[in-house]
Coordinates of N, CA, C and O and ligand atoms in Angstrom, one line a residue:
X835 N -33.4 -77.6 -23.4 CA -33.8 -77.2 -22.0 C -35.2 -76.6 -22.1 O -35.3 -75.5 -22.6
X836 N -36.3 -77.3 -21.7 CA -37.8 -76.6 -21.3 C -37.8 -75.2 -20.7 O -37.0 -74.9 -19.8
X837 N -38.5 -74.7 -21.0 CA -38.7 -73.4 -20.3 C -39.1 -73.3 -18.8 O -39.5 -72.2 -18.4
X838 N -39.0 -74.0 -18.1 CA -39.4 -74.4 -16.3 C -37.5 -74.9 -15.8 O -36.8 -74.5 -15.0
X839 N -37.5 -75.8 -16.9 CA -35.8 -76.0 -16.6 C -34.9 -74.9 -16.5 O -34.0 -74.9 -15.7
X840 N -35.5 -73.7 -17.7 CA -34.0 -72.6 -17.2 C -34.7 -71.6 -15.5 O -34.0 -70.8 -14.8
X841 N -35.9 -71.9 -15.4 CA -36.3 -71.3 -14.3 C -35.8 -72.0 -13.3 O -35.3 -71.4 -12.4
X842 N -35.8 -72.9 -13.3 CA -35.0 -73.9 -12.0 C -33.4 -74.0 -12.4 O -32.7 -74.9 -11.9
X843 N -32.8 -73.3 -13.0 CA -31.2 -72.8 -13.4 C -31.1 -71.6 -12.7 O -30.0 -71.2 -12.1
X844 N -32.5 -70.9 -12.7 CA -32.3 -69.5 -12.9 C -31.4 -68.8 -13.9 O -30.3 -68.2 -13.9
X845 N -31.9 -69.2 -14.5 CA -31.0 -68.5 -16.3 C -32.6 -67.6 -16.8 O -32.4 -67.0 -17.8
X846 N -33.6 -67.5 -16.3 CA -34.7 -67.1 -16.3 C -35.6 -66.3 -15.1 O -36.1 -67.1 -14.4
X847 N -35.8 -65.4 -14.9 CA -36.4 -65.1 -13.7 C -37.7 -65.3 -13.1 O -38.6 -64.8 -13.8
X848 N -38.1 -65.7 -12.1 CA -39.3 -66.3 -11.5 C -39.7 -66.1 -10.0 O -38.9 -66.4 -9.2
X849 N -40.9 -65.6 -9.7 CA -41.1 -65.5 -8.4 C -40.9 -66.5 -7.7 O -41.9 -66.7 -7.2
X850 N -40.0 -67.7 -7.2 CA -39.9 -68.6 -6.3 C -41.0 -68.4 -4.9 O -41.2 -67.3 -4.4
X851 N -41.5 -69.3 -4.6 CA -42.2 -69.4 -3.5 C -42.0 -70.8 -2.4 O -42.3 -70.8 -1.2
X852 N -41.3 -71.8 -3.2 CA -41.0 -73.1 -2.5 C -39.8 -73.8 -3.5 O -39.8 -73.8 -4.7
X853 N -38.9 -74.3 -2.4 CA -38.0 -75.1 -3.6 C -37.6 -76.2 -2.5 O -37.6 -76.0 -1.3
X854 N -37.1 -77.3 -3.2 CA -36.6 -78.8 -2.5 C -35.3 -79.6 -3.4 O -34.5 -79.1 -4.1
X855 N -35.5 -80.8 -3.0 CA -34.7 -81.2 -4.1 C -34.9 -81.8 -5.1 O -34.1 -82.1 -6.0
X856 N -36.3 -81.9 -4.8 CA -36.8 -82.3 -6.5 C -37.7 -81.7 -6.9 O -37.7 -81.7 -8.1
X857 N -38.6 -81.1 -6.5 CA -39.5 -79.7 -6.9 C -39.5 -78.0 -6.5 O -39.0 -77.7 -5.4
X858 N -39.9 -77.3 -7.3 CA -39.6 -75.7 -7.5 C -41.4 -75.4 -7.5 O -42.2 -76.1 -8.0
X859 N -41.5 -74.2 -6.9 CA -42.9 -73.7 -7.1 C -42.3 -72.1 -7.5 O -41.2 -71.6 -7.4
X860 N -43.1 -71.7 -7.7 CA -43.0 -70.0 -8.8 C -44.5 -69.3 -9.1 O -45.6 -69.9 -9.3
X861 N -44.4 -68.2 -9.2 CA -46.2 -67.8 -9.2 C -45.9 -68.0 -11.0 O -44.9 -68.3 -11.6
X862 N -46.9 -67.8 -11.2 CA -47.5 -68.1 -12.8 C -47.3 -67.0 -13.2 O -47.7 -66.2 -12.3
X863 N -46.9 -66.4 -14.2 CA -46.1 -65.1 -15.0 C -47.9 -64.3 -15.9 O -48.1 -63.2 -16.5
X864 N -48.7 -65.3 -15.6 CA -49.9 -64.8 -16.2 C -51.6 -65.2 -15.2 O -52.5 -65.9 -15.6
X865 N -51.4 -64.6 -14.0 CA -52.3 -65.8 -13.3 C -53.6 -65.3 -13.1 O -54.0 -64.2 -12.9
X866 N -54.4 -66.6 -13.2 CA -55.7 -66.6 -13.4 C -56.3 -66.5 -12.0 O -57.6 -66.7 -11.9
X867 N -55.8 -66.3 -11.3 CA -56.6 -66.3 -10.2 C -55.9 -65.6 -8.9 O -54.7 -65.9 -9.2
X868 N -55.9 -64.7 -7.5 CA -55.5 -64.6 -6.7 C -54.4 -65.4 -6.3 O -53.5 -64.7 -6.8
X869 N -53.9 -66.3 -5.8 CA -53.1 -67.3 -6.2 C -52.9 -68.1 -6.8 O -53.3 -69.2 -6.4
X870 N -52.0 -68.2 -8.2 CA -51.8 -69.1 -8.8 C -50.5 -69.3 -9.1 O -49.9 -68.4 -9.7
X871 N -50.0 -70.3 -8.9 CA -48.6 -70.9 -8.6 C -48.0 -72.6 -9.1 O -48.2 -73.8 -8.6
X872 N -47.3 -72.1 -10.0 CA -47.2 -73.4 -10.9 C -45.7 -74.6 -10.3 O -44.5 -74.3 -10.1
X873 N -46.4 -75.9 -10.0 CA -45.0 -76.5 -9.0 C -44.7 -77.5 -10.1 O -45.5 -78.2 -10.7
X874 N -43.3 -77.5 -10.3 CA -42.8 -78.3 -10.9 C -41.7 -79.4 -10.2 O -41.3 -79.5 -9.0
X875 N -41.3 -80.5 -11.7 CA -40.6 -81.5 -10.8 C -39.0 -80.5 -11.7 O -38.8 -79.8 -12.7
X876 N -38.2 -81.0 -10.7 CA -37.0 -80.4 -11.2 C -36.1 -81.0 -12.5 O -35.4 -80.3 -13.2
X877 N -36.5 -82.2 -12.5 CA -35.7 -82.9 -13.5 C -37.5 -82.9 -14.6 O -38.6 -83.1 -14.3
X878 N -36.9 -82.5 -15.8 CA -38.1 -82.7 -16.7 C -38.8 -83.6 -17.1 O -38.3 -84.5 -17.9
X879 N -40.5 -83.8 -16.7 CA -41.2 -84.7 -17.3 C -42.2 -84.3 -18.5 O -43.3 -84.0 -18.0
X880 N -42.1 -84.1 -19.7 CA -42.8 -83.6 -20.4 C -44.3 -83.3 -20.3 O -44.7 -82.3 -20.6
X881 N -45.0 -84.4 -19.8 CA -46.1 -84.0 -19.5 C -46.6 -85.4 -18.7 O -45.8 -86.3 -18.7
X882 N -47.8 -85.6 -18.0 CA -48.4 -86.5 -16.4 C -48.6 -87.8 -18.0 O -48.3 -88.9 -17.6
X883 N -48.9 -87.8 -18.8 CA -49.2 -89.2 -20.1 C -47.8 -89.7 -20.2 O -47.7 -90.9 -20.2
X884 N -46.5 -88.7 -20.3 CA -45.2 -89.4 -20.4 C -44.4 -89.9 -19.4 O -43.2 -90.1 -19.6
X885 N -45.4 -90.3 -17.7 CA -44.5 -90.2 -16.6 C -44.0 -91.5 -16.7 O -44.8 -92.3 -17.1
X886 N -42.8 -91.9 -16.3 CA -42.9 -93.5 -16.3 C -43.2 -94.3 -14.6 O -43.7 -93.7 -13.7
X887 N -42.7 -95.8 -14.7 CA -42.9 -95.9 -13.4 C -41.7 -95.3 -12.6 O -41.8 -95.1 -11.4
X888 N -40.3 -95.0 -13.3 CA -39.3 -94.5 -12.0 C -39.8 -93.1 -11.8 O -38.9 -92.4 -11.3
X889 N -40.6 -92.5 -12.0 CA -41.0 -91.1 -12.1 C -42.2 -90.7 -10.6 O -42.4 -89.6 -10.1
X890 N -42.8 -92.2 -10.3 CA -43.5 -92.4 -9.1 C -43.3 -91.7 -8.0 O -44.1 -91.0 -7.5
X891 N -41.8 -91.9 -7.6 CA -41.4 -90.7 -6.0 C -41.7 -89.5 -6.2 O -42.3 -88.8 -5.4
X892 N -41.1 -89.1 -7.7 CA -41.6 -87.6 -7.4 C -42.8 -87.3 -7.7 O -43.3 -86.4 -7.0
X893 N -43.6 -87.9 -8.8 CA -45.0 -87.6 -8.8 C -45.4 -87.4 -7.4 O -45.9 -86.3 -7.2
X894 N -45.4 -88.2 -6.5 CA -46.3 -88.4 -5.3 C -45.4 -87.2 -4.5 O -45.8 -86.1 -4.2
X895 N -44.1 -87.7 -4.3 CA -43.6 -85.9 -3.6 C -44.2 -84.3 -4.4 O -44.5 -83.3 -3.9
X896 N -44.1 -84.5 -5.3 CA -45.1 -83.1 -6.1 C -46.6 -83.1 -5.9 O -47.3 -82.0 -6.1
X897 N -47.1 -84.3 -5.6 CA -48.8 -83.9 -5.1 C -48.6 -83.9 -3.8 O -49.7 -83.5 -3.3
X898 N -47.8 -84.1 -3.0 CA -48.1 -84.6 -1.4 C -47.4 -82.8 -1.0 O -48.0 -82.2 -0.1
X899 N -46.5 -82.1 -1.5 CA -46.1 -80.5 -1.6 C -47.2 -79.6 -1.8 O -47.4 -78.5 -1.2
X900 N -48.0 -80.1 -2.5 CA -49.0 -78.5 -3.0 C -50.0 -78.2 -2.2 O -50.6 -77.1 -2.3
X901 N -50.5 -79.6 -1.0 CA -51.2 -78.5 0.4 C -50.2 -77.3 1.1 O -50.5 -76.3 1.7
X902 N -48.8 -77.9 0.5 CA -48.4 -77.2 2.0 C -47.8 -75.9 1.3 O -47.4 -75.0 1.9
X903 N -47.8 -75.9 0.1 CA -47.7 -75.1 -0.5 C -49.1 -73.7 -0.9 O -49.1 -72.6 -1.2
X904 N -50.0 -74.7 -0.6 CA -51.2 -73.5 -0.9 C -51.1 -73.3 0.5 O -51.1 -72.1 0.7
X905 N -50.9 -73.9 1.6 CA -51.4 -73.4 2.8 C -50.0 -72.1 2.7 O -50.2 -71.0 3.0
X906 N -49.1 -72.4 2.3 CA -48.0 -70.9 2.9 C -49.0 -69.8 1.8 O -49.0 -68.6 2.1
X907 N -49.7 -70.2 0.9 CA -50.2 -68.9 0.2 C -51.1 -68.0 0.8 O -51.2 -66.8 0.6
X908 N -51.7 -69.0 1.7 CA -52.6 -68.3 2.1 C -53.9 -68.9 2.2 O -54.7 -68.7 3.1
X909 N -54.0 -69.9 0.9 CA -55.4 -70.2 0.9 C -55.9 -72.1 1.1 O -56.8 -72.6 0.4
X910 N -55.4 -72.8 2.2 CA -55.5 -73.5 3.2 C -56.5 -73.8 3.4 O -57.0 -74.9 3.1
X911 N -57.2 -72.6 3.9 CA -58.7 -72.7 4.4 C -59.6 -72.4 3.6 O -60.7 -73.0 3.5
X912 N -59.3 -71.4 2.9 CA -60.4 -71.0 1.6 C -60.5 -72.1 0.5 O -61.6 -72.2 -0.1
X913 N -59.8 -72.5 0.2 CA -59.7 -73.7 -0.9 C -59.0 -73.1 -2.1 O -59.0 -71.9 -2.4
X914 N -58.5 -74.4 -2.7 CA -58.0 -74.0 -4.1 C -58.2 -75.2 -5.0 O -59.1 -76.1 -4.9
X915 N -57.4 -75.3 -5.8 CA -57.6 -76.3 -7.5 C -56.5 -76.4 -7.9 O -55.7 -75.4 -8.1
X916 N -56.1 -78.0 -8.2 CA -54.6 -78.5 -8.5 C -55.0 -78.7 -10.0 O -56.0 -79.4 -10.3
X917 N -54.4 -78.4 -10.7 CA -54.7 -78.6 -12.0 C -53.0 -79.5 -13.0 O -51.8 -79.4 -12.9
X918 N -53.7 -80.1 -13.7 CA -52.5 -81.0 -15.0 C -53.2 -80.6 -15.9 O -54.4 -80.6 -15.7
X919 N -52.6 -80.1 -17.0 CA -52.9 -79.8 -18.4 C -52.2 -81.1 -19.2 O -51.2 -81.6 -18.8
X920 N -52.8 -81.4 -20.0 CA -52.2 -82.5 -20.7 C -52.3 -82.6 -22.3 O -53.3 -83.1 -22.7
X921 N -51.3 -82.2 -23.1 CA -51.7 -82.1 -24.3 C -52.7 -81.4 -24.7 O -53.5 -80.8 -23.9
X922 N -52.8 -81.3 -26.3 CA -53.3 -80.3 -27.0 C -55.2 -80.0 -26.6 O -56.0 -79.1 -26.7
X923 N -55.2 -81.0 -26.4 CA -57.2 -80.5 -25.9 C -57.1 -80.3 -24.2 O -58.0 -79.7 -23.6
X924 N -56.0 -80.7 -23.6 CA -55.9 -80.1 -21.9 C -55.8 -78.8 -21.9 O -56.4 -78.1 -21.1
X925 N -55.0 -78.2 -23.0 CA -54.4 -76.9 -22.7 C -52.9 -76.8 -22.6 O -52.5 -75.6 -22.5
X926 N -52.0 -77.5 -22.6 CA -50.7 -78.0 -21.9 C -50.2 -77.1 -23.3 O -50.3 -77.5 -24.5
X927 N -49.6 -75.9 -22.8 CA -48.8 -75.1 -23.3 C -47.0 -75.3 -23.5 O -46.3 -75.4 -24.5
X928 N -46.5 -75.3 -22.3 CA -45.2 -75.7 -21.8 C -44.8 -77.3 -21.3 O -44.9 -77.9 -20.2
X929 N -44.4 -77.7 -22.3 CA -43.9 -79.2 -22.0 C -42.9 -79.8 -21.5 O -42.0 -80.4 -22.0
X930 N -43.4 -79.4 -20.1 CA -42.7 -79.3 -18.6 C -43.8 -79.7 -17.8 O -44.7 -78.9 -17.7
X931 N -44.0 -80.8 -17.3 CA -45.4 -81.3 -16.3 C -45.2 -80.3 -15.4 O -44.1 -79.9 -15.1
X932 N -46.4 -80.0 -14.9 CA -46.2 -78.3 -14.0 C -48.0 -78.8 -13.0 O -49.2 -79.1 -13.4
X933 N -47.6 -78.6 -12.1 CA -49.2 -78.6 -11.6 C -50.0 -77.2 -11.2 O -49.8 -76.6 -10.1
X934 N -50.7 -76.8 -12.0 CA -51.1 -75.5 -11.3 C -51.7 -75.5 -9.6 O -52.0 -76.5 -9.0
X935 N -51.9 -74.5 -9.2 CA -52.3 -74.4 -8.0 C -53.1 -72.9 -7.8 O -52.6 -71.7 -7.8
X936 N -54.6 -73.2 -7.8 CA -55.2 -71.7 -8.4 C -56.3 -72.0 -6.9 O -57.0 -72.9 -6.6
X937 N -55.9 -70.4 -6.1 CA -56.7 -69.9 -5.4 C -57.2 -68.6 -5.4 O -57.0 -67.8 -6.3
X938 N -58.1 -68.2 -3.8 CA -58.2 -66.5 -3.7 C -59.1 -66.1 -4.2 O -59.4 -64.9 -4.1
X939 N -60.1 -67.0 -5.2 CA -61.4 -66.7 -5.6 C -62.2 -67.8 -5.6 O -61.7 -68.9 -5.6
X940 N -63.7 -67.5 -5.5 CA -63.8 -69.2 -6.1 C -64.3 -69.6 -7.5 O -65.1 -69.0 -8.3
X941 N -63.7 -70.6 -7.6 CA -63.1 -71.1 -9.3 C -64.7 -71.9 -9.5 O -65.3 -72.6 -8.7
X942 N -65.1 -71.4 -11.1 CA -66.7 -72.1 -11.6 C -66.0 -74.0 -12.1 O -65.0 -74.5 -12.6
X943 N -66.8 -74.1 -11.8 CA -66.6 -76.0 -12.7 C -68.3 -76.0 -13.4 O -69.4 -75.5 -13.1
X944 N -67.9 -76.9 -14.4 CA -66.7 -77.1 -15.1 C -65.9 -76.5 -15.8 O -66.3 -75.3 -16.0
X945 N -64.7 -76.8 -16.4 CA -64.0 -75.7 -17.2 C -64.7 -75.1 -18.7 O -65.8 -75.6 -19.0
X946 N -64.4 -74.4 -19.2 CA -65.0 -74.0 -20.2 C -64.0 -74.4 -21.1 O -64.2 -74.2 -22.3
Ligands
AMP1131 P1 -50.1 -74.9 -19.3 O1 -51.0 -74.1 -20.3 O2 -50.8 -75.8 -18.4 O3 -49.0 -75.6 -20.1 O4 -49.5 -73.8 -18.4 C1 -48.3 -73.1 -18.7 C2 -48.3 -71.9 -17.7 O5 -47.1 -71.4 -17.7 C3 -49.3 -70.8 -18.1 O6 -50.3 -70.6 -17.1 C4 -48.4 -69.6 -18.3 O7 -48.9 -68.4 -17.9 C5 -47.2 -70.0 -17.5 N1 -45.9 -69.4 -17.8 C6 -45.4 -69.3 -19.1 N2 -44.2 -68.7 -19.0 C7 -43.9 -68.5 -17.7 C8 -42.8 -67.9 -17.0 N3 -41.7 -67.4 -17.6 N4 -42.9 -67.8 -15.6 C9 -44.1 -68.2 -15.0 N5 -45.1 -68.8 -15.6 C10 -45.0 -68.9 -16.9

């Protein structure tokens, strides 16, 4: 079981901020920004390189969630940044596809 999996068990504890039936959102346990809040799909996809094509509905329901998910944060109007980490040069720590969602400041491009 991925570490996003026992959070969506709740065998783990997590700020919940949105949940459905196929995706969970949770603030980030280390966040880089004013809002930053990591949405996942509920059933585990290791990472956005391993998605297949039956994986399509929810990809698109997990990007088509995180306006309306930044808009309950707050930052709607101010803007924010959806981020995929992907493997070892993305940064992809937890191999659990997770989209970050970072607002509440404004973020430099490009990444460092
Ligand atoms: P990534 O580096 O893209 O794989 O992102 C993994 C993210 O998960 C990091 O931003 C971590 O701070 C976050 N994280 C790790 N453990 C937890 C946890 N228990 N609850 C919330 N966020 C977590």
């Amino acid at each position: 079981m991925t570490l996003f999996e026992k959070i969506v068990a709740r065998q783990i504890p997590a700020d919940i901020v949105y949940e459905d039936d196929l995706v969970l959102a949770f603030r980030d346990i280390n966040p880089q920004a004013p809002v930053h809040i990591l949405l996942v799909p509920k059933r585990a996809i290791p990472r956005i390189g391993d998605a297949a094509s039956s994986d399509q509905s929810t990809l698109g329901h997990l990007l088509a969630k995180a306006p309306e998910i930044a808009r309950r944060a707050g930052v709607g109007d101010t803007g924010y940044r959806l981020v995929i980490n992907n493997g070892r040069d993305g940064g992809e720590t937890v191999p659990h596809l997770h989209c970050h969602i970072l607002g509440g400041r404004p973020l430099s491009w490009p990444p460092g």
